[in-house]
Coordinates of N, CA and C and ligand atoms in Angstrom, one line a residue:
X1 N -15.6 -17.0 51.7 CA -15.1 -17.1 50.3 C -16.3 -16.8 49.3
X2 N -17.5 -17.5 49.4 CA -18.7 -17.2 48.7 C -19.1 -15.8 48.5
X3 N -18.5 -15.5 50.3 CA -19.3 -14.3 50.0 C -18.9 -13.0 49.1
X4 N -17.0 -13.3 49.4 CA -16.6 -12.3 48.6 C -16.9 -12.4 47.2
X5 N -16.6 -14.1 46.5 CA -17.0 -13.8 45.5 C -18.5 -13.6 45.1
X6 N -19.4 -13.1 45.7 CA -20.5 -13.1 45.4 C -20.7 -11.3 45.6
X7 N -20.1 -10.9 46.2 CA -19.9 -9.4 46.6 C -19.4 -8.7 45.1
X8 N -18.3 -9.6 44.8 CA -17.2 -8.7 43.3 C -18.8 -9.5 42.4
X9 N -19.3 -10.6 42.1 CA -19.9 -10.8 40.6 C -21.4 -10.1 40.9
X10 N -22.0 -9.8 42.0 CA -23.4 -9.6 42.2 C -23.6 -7.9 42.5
X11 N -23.0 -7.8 43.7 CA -22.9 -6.0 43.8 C -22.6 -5.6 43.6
X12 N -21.4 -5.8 42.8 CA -20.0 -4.7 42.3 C -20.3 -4.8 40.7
X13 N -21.6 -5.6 40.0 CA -21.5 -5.8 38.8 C -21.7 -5.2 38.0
X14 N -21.7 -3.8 38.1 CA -21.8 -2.7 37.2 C -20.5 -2.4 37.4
X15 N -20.0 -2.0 38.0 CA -18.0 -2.0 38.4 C -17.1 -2.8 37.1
X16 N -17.8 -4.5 37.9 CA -17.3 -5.5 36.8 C -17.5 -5.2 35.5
X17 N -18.5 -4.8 35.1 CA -19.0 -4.6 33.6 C -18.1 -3.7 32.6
X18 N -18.5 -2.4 33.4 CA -17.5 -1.5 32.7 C -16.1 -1.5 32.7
X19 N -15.1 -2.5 33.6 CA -13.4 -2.7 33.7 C -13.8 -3.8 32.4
X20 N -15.0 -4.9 32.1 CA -14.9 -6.3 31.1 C -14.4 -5.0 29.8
X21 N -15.9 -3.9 29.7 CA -15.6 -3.3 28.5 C -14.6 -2.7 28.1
X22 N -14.1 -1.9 29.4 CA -12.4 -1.3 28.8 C -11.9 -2.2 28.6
X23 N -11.5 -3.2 29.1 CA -10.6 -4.4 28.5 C -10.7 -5.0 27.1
X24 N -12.0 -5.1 26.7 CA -12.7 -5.2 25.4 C -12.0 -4.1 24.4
X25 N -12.3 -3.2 25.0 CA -12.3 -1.9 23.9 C -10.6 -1.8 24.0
X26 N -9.9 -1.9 25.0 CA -8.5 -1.3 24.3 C -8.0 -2.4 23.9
X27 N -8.0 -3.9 24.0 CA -8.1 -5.2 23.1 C -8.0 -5.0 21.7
X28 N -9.8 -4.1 21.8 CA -9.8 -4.0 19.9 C -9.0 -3.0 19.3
X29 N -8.5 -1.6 19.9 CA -7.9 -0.8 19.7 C -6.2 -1.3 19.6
X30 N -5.7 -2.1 20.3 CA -4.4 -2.6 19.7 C -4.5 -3.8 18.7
X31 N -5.7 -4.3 18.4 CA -5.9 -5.2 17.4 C -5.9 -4.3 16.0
X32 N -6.9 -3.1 16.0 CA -6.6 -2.3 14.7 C -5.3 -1.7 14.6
X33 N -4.8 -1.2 16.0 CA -3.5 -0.5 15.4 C -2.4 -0.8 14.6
X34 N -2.4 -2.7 15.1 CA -1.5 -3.5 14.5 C -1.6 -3.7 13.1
X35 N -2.9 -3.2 12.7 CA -3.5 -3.4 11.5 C -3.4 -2.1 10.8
X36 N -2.9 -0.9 11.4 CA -2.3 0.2 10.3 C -1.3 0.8 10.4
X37 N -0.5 1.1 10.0 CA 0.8 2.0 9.8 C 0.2 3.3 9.6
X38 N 1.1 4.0 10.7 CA 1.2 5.6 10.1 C 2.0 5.7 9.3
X39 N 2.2 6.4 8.5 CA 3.5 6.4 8.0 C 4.2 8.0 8.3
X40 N 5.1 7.9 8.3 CA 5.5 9.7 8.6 C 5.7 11.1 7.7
X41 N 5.1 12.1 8.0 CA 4.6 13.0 6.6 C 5.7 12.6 5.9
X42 N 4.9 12.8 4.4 CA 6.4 12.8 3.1 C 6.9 14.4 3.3
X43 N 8.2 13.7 2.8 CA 9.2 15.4 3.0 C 8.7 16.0 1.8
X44 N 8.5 15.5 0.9 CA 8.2 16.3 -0.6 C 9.7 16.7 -1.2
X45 N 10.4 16.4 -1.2 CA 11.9 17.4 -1.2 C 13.0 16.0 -1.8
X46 N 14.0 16.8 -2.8 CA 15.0 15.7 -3.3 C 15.8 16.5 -3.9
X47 N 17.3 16.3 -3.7 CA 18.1 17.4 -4.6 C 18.1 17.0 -5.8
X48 N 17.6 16.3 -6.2 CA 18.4 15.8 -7.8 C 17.1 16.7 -8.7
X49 N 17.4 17.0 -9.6 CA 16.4 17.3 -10.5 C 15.4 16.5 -11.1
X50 N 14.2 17.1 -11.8 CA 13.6 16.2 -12.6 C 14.5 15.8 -13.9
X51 N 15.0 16.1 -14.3 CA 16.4 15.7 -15.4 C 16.9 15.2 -15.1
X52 N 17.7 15.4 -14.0 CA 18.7 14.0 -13.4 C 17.9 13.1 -13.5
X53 N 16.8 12.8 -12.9 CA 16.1 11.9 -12.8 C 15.8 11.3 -14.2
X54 N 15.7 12.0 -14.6 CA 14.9 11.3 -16.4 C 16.0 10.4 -17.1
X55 N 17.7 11.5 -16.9 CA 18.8 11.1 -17.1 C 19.2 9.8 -17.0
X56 N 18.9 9.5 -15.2 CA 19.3 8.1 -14.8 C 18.6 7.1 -14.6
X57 N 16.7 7.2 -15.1 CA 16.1 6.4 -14.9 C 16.7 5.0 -15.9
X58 N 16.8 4.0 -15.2 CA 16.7 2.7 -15.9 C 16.3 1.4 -15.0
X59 N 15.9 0.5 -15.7 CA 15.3 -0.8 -14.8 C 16.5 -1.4 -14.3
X60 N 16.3 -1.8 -13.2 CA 17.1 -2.4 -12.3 C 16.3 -4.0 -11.6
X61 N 17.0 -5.0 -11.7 CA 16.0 -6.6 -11.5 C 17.2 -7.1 -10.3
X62 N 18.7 -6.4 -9.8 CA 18.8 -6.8 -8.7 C 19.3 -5.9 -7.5
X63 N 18.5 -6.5 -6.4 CA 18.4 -5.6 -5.2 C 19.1 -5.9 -4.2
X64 N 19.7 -5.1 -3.4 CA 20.0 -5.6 -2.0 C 19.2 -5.4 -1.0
X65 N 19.3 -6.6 0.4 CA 18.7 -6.6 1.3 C 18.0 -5.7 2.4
X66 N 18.9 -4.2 1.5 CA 18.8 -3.4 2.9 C 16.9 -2.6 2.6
X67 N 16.8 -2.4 4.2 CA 15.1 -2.2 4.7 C 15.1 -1.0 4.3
X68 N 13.8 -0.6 3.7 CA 13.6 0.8 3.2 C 12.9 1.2 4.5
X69 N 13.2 2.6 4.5 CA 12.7 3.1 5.7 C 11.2 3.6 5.9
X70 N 10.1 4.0 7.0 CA 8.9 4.2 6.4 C 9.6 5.5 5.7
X71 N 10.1 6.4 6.2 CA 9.9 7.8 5.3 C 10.4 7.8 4.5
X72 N 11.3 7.0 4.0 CA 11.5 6.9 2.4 C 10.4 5.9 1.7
X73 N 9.4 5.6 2.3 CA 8.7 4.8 1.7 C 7.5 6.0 1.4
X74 N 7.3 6.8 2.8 CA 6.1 7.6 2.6 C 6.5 8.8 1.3
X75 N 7.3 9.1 1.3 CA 8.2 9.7 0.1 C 7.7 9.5 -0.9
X76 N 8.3 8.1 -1.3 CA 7.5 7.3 -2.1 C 6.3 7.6 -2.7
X77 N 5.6 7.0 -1.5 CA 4.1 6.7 -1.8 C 3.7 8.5 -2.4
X78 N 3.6 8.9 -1.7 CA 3.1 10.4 -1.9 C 3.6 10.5 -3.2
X79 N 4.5 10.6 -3.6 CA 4.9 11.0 -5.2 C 4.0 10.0 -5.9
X80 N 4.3 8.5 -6.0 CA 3.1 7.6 -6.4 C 1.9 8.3 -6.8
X81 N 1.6 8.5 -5.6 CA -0.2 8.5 -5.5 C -0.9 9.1 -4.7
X82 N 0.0 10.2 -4.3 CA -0.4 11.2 -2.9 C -1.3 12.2 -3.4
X83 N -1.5 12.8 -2.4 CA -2.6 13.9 -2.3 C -1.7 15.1 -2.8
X84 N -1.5 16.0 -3.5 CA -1.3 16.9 -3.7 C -1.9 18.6 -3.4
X85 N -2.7 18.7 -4.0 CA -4.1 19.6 -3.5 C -4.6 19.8 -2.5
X86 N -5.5 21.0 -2.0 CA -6.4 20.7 -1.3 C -7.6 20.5 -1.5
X87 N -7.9 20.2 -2.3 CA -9.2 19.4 -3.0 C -9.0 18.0 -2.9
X88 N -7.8 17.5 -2.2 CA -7.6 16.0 -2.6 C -7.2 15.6 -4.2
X89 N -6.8 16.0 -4.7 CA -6.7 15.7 -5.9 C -5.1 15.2 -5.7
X90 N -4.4 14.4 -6.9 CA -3.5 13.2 -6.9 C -2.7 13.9 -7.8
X91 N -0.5 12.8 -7.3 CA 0.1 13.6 -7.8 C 0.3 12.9 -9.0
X92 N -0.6 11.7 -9.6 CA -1.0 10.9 -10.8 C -2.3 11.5 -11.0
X93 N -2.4 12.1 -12.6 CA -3.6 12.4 -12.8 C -4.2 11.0 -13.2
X94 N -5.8 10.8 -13.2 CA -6.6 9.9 -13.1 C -8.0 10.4 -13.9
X95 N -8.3 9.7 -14.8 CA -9.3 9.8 -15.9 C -10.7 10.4 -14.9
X96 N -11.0 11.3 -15.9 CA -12.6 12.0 -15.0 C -12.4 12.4 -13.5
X97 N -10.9 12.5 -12.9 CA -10.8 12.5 -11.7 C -11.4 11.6 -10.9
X98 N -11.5 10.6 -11.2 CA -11.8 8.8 -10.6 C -11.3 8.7 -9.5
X99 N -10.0 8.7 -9.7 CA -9.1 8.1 -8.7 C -9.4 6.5 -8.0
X100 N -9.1 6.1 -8.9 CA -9.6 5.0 -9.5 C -8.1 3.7 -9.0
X101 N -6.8 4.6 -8.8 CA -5.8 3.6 -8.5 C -5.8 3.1 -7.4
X102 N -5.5 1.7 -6.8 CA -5.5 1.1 -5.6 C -4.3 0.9 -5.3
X103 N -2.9 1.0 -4.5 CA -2.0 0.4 -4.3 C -1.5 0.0 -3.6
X104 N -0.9 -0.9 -3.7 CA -0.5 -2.3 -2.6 C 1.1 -2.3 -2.0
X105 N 0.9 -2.5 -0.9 CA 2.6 -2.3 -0.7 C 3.1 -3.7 0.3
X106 N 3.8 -4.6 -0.3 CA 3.8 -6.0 0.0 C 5.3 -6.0 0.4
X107 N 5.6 -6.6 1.8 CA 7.2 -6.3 2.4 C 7.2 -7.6 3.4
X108 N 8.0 -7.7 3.9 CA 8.4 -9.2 5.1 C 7.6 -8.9 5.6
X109 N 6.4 -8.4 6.4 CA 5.6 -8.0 7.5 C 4.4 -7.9 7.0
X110 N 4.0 -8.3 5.4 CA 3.0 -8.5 5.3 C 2.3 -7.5 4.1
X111 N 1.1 -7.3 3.4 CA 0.5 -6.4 2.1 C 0.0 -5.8 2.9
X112 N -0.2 -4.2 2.6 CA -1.1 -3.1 2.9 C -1.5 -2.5 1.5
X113 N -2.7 -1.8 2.1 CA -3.2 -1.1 1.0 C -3.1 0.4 1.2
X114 N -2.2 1.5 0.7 CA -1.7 2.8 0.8 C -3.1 3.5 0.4
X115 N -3.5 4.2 1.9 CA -4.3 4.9 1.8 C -3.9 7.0 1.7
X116 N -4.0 7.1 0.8 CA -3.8 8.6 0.2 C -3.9 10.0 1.5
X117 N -5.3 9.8 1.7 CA -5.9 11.2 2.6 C -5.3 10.5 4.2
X118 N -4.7 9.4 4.4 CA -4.6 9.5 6.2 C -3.1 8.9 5.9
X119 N -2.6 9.3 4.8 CA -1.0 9.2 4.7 C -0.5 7.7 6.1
X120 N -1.6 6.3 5.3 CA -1.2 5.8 6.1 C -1.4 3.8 5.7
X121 N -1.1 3.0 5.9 CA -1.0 1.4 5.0 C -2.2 1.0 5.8
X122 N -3.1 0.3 5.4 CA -4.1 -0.7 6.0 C -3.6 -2.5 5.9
X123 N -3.4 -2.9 6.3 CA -3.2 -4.7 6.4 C -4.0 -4.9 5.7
X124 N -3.8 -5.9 4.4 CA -4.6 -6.5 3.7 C -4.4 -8.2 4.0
X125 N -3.0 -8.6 4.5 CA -2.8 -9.9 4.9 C -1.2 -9.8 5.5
X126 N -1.5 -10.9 6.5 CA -0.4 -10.9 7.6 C 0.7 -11.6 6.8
X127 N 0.8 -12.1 5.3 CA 1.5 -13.0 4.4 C 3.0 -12.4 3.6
X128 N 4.0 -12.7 3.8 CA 5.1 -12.3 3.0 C 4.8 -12.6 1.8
X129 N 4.5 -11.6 0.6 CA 3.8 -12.1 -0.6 C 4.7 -11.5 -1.7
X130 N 6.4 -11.4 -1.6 CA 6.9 -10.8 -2.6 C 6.8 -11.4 -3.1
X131 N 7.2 -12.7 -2.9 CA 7.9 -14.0 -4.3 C 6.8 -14.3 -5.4
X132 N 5.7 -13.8 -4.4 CA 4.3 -14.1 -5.3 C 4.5 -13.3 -6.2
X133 N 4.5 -11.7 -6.0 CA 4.6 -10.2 -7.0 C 5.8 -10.8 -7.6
X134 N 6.5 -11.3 -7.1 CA 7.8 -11.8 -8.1 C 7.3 -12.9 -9.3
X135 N 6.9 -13.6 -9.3 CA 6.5 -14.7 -10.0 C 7.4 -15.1 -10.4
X136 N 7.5 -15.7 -11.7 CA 8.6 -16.7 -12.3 C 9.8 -15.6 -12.4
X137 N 9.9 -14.5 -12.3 CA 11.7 -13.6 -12.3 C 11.7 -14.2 -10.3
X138 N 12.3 -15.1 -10.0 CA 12.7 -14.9 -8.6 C 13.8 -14.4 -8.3
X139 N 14.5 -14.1 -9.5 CA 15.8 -13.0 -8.8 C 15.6 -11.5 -8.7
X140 N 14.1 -11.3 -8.1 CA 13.6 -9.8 -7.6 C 13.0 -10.1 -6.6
X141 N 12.8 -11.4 -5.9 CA 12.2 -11.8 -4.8 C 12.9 -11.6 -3.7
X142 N 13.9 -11.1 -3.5 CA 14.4 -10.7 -2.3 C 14.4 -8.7 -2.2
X143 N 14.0 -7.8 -3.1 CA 13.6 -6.8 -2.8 C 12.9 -6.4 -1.9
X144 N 13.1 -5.7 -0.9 CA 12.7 -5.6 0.3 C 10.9 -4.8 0.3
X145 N 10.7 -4.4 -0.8 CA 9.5 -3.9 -1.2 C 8.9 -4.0 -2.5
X146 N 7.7 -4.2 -2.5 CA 6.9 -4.4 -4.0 C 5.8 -3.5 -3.7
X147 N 5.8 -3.0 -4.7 CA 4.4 -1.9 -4.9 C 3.6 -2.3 -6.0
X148 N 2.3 -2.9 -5.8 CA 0.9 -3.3 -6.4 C 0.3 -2.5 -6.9
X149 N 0.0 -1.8 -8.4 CA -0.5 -0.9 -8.5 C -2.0 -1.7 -9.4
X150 N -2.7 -1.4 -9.2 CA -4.2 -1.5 -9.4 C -5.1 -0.8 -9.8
X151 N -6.0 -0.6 -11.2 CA -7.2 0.4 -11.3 C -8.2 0.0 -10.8
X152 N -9.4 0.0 -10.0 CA -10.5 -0.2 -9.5 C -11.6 0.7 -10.3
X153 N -11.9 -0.4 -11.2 CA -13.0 0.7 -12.2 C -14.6 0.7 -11.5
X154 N -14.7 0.1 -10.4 CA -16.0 0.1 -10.1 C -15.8 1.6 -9.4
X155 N -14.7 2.5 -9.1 CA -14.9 3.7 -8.9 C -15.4 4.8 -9.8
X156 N -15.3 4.7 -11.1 CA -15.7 5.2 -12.2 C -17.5 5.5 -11.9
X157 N -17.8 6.4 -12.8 CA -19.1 6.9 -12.4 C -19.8 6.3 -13.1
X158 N -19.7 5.9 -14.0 CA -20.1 4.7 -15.5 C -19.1 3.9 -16.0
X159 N -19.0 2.6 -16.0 CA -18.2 2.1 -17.0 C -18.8 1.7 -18.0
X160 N -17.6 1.9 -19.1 CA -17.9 1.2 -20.7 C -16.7 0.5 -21.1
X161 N -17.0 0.1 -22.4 CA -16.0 -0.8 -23.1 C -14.5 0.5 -22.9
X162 N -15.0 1.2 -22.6 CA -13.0 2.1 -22.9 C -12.9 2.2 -21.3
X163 N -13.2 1.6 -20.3 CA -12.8 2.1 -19.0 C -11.6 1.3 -18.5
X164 N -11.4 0.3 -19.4 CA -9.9 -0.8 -19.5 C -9.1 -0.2 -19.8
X165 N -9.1 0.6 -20.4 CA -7.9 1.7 -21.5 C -7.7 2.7 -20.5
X166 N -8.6 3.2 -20.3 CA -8.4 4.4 -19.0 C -7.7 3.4 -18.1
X167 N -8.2 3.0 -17.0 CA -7.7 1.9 -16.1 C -6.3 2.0 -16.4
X168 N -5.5 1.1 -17.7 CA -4.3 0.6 -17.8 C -3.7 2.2 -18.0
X169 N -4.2 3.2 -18.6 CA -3.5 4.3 -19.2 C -2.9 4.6 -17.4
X170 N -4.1 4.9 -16.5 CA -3.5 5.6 -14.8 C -2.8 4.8 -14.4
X171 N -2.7 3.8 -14.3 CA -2.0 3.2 -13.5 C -0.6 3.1 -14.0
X172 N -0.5 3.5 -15.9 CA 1.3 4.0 -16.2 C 1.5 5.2 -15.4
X173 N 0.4 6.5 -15.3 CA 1.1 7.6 -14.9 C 1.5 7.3 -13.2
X174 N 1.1 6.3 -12.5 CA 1.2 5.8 -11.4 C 2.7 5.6 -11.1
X175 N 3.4 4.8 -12.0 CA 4.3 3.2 -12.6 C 5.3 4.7 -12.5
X176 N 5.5 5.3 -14.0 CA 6.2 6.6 -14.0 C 6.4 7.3 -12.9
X177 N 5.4 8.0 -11.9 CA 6.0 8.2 -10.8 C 6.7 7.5 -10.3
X178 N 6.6 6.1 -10.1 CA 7.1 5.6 -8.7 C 8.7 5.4 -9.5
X179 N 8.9 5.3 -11.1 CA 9.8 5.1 -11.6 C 11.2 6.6 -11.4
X180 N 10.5 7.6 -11.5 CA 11.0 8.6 -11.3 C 11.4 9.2 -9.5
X181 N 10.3 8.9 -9.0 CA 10.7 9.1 -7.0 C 12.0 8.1 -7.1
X182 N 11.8 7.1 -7.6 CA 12.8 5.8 -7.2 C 14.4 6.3 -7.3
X183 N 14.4 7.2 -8.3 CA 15.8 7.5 -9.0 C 16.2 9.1 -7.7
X184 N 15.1 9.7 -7.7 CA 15.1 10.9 -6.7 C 15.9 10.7 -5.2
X185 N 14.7 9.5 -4.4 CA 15.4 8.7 -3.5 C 16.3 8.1 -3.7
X186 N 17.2 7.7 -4.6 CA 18.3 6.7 -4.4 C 18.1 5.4 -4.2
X187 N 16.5 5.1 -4.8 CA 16.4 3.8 -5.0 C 16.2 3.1 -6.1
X188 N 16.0 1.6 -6.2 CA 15.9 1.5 -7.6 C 14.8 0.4 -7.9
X189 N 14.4 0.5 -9.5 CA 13.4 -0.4 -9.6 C 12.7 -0.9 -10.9
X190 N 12.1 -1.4 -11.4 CA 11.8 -1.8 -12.7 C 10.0 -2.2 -12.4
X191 N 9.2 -1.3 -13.6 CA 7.8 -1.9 -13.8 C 7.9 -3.3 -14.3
X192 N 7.0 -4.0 -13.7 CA 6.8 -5.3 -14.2 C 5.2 -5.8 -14.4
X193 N 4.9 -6.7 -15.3 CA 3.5 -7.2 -15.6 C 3.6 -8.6 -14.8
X194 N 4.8 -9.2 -15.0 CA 4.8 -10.4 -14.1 C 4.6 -10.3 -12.9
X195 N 3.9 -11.5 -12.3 CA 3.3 -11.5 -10.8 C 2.3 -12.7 -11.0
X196 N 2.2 -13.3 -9.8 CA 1.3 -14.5 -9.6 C -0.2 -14.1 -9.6
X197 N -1.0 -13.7 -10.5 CA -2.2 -13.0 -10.9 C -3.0 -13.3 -9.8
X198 N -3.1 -15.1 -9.8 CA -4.2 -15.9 -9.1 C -3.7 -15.6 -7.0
X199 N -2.4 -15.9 -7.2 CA -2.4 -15.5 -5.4 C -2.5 -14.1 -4.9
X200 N -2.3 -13.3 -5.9 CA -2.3 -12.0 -4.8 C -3.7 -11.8 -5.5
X201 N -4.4 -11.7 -6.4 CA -6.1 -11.8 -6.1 C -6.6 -12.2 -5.0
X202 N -6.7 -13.3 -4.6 CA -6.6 -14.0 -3.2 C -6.3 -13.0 -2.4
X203 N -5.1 -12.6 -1.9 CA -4.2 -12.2 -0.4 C -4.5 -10.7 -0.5
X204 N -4.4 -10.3 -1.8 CA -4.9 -8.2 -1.9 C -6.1 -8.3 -1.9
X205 N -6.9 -9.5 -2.1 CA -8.9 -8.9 -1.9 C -9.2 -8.1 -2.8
X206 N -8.2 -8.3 -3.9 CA -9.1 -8.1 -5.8 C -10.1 -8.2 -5.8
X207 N -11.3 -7.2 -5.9 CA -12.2 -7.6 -6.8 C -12.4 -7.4 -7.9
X208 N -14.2 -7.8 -8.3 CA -14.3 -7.7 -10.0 C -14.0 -6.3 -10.1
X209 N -13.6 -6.7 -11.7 CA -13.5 -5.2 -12.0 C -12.3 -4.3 -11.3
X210 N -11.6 -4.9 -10.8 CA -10.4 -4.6 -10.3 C -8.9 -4.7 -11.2
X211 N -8.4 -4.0 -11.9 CA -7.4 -4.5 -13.0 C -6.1 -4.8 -11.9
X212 N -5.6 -5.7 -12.1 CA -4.2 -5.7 -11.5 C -3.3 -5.7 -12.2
X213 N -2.5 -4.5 -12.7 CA -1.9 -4.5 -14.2 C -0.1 -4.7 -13.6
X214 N 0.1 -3.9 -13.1 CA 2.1 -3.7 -12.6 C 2.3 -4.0 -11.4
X215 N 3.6 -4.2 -11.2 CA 4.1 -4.3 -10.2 C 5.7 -3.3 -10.2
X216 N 6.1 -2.8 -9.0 CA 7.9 -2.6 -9.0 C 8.1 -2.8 -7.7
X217 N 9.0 -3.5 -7.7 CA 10.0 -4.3 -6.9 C 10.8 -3.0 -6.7
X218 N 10.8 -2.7 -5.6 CA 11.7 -1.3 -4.9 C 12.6 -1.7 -3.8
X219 N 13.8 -1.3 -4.1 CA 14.9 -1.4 -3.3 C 16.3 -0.9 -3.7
X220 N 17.2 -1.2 -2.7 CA 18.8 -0.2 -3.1 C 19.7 -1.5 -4.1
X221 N 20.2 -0.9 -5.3 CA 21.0 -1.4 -6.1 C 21.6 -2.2 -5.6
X222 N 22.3 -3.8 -5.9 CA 23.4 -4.3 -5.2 C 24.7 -3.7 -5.9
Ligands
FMN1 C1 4.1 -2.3 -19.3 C2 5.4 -2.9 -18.9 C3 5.6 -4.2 -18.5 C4 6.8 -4.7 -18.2 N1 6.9 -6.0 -17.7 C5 8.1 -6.4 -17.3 C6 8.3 -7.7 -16.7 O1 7.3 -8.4 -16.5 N2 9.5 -8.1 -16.3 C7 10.6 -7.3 -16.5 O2 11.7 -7.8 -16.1 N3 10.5 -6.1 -17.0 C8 9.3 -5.6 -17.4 N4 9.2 -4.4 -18.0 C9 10.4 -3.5 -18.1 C10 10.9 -3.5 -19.5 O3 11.4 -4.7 -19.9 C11 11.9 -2.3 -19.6 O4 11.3 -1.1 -19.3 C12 12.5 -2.3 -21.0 O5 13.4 -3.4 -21.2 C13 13.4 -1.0 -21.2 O6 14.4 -0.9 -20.3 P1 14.6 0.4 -19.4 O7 13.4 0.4 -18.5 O8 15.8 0.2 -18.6 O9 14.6 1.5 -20.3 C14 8.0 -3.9 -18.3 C15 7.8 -2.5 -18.7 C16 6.6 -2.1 -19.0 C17 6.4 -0.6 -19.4

């Protein structure tokens, strides 16, 4: 018995070593996967017009339960704050070309941060954090999606006293997209300033100099 086990930890232990590391390594590789969403390309595409859309935009504060899909979410996002160009450039313009907006996408399964160029969510916390983006309106805390929209002015090349104004101005042309996709998709939704400022600083990993200005509660009409 000694000897075998002395055979597998002593001779064979370069064997042993490299099966510890793959075990290691595909461990950490389903540890990040769980940690990002692909999302699936946006279609780019909606029959309704941009008129229709303008036509029927209005705030909507109640939603039903039903789950938005990723590709109507990646839809979404892309109109939001997608890449447009191939220079990378956004389908929200953004002061000095900054690109300066950070946005958050908070659902039963937890906040991600919507990354642009790998059309894809990063986990920011494993926490159901609508009710929070909800704050004191809790009759939008059951919308199956909230979108965090954020200026990050430490991306600015210089800040000054007017980089607040910039800041709050992109993140309306942000707001307006998602207000306009919303109506395209056949979904619905209303900008909001309310939101629990102090917990999702906390749970989105705000930092300084980070504006957290809107929020929209996205989902299908009841
Ligand atoms: C900057 C901004 C902040 C807002 N904040 C809230 C809010 O905290 N809660 C809310 O219910 N609606 C909020 N709204 C929505 C407005 O109340 C709404 O747009 C307005 O009543 C006009 O209605 P309409 O969007 O249907 O045209 C906000 C809108 C904007 C542009």
């Amino acid at each position: 018995m000694f000897r075998i086990f002395n055979s597998l930890t002593i001779n064979n232990f370069p064997i042993m070593k490299k099966i510890c590391l793959l075990i290691t390594f595909l461990t950490l590789c389903v540890c990040i996967s769980a940690q990002t969403v692909n999302l699936p390309a946006p279609k780019k595409d909606a029959s309704m017009t941009l008129y229709q859309a303008l036509q029927q935009r209005a705030s909507v504060r109640d939603f039903s339960e039903k789950a938005i899909s990723d590709q109507i979410l990646s839809d979404l996002l892309w109109a939001a704050v997608g890449i447009n160009r191939p220079d990378g450039r956004l389908t929200a313009p953004t002061a000095m070309n900054s690109q300066e907006i950070r946005l958050y996408v908070c659902r039963t399964d937890g906040a991600y941060e919507y990354i642009a160029k790998d059309n894809s969510l990063v986990k920011v916390s494993d926490k159901d954090l609508r009710a929070d983006v909800a704050g004191f309106q809790t009759g939008v805390a059951n919308a199956p999606l909230f979108l965090v929209i954020t200026a990050d002015l430490n991306r600015y090349s210089r800040k000054s006293d007017h980089s607040k104004v910039m800041g709050a101005v992109d993140v309306g042309y942000v707001s307006q997209n998602i207000c306009l996709a919303c109506e395209a998709l056949g979904l619905s939704t209303v900008p909001r300033a309310t939101m629990n400022a102090e917990v999702l600083t906390k749970e989105l990993k705000i930092v300084e100099d980070q504006l957290l200005l809107i929020n929209h509660p996205v989902g299908y009409k009841k």
